[in-house]
Short mmCIF file of C-alpha atoms and ligand atoms in Angstrom, two decimals:
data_model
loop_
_atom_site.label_atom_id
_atom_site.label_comp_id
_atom_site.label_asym_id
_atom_site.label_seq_id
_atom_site.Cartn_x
_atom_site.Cartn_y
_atom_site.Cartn_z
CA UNK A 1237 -82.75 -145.86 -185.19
CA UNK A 1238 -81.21 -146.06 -188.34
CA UNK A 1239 -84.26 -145.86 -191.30
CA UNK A 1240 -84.18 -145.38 -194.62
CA UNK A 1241 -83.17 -142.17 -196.50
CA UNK A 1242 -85.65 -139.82 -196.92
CA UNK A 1243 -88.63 -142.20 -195.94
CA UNK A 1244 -91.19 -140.99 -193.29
CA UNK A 1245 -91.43 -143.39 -190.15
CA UNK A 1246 -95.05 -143.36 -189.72
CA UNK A 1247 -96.40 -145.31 -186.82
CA UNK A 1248 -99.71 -145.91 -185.43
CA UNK A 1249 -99.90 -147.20 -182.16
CA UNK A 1250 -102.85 -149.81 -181.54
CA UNK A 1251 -104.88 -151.32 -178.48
CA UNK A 1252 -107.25 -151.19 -175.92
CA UNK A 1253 -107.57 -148.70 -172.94
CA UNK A 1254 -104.56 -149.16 -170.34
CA UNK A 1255 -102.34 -151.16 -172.75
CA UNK A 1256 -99.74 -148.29 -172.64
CA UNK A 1257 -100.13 -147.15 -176.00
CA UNK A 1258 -100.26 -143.34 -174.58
CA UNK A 1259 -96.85 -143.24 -172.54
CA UNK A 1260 -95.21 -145.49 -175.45
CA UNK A 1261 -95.96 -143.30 -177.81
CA UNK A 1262 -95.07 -140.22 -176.00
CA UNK A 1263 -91.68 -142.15 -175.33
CA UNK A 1264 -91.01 -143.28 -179.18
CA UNK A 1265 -92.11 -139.93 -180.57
CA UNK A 1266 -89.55 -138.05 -178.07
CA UNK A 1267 -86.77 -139.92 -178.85
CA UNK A 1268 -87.37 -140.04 -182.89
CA UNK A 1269 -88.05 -136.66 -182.64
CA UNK A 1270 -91.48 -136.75 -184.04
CA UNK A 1271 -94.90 -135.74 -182.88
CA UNK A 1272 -97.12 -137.44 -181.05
CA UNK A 1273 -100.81 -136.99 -181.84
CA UNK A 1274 -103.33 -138.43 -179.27
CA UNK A 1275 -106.86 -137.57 -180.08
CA UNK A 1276 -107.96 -138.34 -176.42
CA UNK A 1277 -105.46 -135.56 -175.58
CA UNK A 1278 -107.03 -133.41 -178.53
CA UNK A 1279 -110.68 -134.08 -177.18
CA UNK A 1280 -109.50 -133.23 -173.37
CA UNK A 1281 -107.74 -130.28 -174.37
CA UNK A 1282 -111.22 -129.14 -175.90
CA UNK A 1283 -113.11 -129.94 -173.42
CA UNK A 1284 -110.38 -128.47 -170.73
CA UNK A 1285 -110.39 -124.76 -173.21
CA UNK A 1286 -114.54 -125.24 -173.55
CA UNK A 1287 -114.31 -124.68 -177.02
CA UNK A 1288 -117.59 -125.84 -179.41
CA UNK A 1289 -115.73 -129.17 -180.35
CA UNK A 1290 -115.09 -129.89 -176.05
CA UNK A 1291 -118.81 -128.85 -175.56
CA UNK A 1292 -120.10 -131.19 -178.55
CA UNK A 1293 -117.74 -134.12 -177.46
CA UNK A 1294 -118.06 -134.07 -173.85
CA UNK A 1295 -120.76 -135.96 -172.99
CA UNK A 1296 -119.89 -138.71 -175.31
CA UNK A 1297 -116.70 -139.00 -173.84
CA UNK A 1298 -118.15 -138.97 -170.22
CA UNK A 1299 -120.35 -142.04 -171.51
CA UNK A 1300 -117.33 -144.41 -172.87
CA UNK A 1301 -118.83 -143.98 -176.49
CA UNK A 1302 -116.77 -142.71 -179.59
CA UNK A 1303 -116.89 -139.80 -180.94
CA UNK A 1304 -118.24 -139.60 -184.33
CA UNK A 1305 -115.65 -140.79 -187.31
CA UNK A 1306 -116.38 -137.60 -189.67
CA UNK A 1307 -115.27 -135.70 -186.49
CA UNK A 1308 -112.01 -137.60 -186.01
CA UNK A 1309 -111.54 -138.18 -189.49
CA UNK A 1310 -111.42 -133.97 -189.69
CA UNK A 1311 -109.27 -133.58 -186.84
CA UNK A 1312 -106.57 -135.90 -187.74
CA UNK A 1313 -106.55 -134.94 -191.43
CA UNK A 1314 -106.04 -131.24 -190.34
CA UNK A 1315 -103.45 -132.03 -187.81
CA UNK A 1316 -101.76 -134.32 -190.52
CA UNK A 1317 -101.61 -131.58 -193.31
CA UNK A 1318 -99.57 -129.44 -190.47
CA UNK A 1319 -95.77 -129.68 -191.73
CA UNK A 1320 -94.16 -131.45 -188.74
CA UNK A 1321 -96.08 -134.49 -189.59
CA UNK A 1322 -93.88 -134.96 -192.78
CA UNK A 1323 -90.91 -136.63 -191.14
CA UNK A 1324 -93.31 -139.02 -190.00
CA UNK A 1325 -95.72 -139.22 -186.64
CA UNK A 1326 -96.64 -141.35 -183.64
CA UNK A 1327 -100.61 -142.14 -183.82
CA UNK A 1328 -102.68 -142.89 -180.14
CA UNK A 1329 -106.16 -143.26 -180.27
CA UNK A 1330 -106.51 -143.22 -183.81
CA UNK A 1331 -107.89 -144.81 -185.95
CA UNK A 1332 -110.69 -146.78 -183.48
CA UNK A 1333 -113.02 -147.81 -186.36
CA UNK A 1334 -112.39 -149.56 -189.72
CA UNK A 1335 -113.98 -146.26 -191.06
CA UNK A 1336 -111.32 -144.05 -189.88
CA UNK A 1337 -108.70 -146.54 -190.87
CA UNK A 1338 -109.52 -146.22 -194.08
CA UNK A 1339 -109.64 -142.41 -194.26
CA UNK A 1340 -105.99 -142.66 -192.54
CA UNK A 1341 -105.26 -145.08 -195.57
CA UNK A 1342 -106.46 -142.33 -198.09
CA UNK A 1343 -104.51 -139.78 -196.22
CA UNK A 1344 -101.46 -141.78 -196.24
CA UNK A 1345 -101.40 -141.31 -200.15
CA UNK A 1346 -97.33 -140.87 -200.84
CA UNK A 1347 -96.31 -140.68 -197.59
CA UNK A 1348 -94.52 -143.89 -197.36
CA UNK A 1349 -95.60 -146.79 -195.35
CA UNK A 1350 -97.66 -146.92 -191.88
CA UNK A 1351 -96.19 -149.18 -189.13
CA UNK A 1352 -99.36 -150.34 -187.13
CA UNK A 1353 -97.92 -151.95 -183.48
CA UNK A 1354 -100.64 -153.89 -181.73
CA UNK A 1355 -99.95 -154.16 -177.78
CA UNK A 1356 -101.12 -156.42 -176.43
CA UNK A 1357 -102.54 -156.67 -172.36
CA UNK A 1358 -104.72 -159.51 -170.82
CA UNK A 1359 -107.87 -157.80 -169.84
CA UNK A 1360 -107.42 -158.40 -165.80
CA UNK A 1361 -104.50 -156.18 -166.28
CA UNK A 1362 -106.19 -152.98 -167.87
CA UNK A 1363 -108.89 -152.97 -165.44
CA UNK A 1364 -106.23 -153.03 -162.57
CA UNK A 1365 -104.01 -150.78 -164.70
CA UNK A 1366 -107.60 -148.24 -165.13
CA UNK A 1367 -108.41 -148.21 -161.59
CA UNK A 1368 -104.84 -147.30 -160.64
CA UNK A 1369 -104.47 -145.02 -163.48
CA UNK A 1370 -103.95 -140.91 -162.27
CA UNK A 1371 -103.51 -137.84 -164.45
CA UNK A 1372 -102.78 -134.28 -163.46
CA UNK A 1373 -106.05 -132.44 -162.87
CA UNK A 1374 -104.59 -129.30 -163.89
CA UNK A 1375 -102.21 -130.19 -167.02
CA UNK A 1376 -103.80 -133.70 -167.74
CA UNK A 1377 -100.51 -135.53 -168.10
CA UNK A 1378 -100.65 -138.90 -167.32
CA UNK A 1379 -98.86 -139.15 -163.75
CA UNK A 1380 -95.77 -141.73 -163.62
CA UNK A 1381 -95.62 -144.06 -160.52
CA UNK A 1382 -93.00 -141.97 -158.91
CA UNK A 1383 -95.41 -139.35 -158.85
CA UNK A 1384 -97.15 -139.73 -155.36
CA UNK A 1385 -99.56 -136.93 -154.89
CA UNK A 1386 -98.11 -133.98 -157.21
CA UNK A 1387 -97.74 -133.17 -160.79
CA UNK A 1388 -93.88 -133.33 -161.39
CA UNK A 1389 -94.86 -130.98 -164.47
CA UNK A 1390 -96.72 -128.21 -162.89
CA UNK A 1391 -97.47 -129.35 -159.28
CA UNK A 1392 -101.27 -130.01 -159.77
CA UNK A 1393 -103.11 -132.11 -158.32
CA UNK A 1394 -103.42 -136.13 -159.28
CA UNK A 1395 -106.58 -137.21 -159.84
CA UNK A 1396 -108.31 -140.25 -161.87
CA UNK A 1397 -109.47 -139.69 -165.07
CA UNK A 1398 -113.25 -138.52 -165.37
CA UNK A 1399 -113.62 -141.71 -168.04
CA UNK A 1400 -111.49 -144.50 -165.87
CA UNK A 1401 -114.30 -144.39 -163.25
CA UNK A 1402 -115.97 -147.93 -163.04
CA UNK A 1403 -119.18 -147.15 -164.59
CA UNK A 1404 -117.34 -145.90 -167.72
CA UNK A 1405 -114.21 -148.87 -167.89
CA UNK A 1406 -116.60 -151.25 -168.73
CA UNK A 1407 -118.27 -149.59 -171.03
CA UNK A 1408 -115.07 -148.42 -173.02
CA UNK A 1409 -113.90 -152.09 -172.80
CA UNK A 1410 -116.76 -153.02 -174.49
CA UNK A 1411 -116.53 -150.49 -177.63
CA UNK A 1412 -112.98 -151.24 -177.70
CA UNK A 1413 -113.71 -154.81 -178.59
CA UNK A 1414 -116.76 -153.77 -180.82
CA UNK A 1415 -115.55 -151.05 -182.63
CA UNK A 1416 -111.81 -150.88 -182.65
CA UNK A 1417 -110.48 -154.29 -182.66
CA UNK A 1418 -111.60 -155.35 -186.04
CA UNK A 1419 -108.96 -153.20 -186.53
CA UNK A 1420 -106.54 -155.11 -185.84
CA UNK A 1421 -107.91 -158.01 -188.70
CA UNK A 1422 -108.04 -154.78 -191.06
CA UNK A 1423 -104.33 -154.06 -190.75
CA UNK A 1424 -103.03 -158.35 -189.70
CA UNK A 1425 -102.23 -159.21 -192.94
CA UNK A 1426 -99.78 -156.03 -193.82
CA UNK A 1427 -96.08 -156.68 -193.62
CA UNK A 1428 -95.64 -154.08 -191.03
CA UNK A 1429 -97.71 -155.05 -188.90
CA UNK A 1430 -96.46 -156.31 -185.45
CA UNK A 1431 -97.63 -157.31 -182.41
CA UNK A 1432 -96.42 -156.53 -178.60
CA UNK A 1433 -96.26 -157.94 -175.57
CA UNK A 1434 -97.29 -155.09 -172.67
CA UNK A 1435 -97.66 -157.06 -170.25
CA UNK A 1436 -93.74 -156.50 -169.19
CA UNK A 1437 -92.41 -153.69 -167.25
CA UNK A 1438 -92.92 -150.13 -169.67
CA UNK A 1439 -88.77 -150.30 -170.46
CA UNK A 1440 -88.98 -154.01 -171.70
CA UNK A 1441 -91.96 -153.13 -173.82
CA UNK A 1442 -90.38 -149.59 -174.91
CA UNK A 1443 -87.17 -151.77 -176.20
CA UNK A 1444 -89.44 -154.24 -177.73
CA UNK A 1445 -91.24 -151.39 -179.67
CA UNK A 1446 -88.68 -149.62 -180.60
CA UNK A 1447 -87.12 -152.63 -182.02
CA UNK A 1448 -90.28 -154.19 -183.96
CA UNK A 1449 -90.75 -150.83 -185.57
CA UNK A 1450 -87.33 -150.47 -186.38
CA UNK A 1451 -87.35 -154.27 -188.37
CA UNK A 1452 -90.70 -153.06 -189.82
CA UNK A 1453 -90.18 -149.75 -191.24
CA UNK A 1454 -87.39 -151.28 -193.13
CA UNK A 1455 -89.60 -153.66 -194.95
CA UNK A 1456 -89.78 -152.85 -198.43
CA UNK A 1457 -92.16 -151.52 -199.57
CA UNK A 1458 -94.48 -153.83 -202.18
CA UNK A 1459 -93.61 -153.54 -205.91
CA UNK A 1460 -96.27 -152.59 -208.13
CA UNK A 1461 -96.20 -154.70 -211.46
CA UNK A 1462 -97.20 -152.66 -214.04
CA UNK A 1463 -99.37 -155.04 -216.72
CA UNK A 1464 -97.61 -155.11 -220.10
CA UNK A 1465 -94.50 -153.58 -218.46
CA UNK A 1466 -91.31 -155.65 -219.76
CA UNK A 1467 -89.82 -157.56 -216.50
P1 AMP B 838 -108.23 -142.04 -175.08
O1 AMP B 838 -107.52 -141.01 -174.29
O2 AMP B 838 -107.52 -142.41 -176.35
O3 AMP B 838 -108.61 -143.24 -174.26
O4 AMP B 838 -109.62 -141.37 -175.56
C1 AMP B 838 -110.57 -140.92 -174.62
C2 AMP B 838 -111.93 -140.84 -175.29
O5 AMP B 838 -111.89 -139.89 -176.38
C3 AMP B 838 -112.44 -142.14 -175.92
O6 AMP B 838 -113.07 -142.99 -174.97
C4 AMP B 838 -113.42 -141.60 -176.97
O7 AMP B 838 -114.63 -141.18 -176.36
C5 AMP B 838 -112.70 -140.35 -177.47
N1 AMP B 838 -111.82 -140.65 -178.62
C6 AMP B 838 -110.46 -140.58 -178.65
N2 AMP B 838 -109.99 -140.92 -179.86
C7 AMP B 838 -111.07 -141.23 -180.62
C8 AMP B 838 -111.25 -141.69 -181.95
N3 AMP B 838 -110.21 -141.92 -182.78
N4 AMP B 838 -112.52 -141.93 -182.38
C9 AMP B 838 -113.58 -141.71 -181.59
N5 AMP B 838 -113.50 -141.29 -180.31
C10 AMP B 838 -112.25 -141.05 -179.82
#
C-alpha cells in the first residue's frame, strides 16, 4: 500500500460482535506490518494468566457488559506509548464508548490521522456468524473454517467462546447498539471515515478494506487557518 512518507497509518477497526472486525484486522495488520491490538484478546489473555486485571474483568465479561472506560482507557494508552505503535496500529474492540473515543482522540495528539472503518453486517448474520463462531480452548485463536476439530496453531481443542453462548449474544448485541454505536455518529462526519460491506465472503471484504483505507489515509489532512495569518 503505497502511503505517505513518514505518516503513521493508524486504523481503528469498528462494529458489532461477528462483523469480522477481529480476523480483518489481524489480516491488515500482518500484511502492513503493524500491530494489532484487540482488547478482547488483552482481557482473555488476563483472564487465561489469572492475573488481578482477568480476576476484576471476568465476570463482567461473562455477563456481555463492558468493562469500565478508565480501565480500557489505561490499557490502550499503555499499550500505545509502547514503540511499535509509532508506525501506526490496527485497533479491535476499541474504542466501544464515546468516552474512550475521546481519550483515543487525546492520545492521538501528533500522531497523524486515525482511519475509523465501519463494517457493516445485518444482524441475522452475526447471530448465525456467533453461534457458529469457535476459538482454540487452549491458545484462544479464533479457528478458521478449515479448521474442523483442531487448533492448526497448537492442536487444542475448538471450542465456542465462553461469551458467544446464547444467554450472553443477546445481551452483547444489545450494549453494542447502546453503547458503542453512537460511535459511529461520533466519528461519520470525519473525512476518513468509511464504511464496509461484510456481508461478502472475508477476501472480498479484506480487498475492500484494504482499499478504503488505502483512499482514506491519503486524505489530507485539514489545514488549520491561523487568524491574522497572511493567506
Ligand atoms: P471482543 O473480543 O472485542 O468481543 O471483547 C470481548 C469482551 O471484552 C466484551 O464483550 C467486553 O466485555 C470486553 N471488552 C473488550 N474491549 C472492550 C472495550 N474497549 N471496552 C469495554 N469492554 C471491552
Amino acid at each position: 500500500m503505497r502511503k505517505r512518507a513518514g505518516v503513521a497509518l493508524n486504523v481503528v477497526m469498528l462494529g458489532p460482535p461477528g462483523a469480522g472486525k477481529g480476523t480483518q484486522a489481524e489480516r491488515f495488520a500482518r500484511t502492513h506490518g503493524l500491530p494489532k491490538i484487540s482488547t478482547g484478546d488483552i482481557l482473555r489473555e488476563a483472564i487465561h494468566a489469572d492475573t488481578p486485571l482477568g480476576r476484576s474483568a471476568k465476570t463482567t465479561i461473562y455477563s456481555g457488559a463492558l468493562v469500565g472506560d478508565d480501565v480500557m482507557i489505561g490499557i490502550v494508552g499503555e499499550r500505545l506509548s509502547r514503540p511499535d505503535t509509532r508506525p501506526g496500529f490496527v485497533l479491535d474492540g476499541f474504542p466501544r464508548t464515546v468516552a474512550q473515543a475521546t481519550a483515543l482522540d487525546d492520545l492521538m495528539a501528533g500522531r497523524g490521522p486515525l482511519v475509523v472503518v465501519d463494517i457493516v453486517v445485518p444482524e441475522e448474520v452475526l447471530l448465525r456468524r456467533l453461534a457458529a463462531r469457535r476459538i482454540c480452548g487452549d491458545c484462544g485463536v479464533n479457528a478458521p473454517v478449515e479448521w474442523i476439530s483442531a487448533c492448526g496453531n497448537c492442536g487444542g481443542a475448538l471450542v465456542t467462546r465462553f461469551d458467544d453462548g446464547d444467554g450472553v449474544v443477546g445481551e452483547r448485541l444489545k450494549v453494542y447498539h447502546l453503547q458503542t454505536r453512537p460511535i459511529v455518529e461520533f466519528y461519520a462526519g470525519r473525512p476518513t471515515f468509511r464504511t464496509i460491506d461484510g456481508n461478502q465472503p472475508p477476501d472480498v471484504v479484506t480487498a475492500a478494506l484494504s482499499a478504503a483505507i488505502r483512499e482514506a489515509s491519503l486524505v489530507p489532512a485539514p489545514v488549520k487557518i491561523t487568524p491574522g495569518a497572511a493567506l
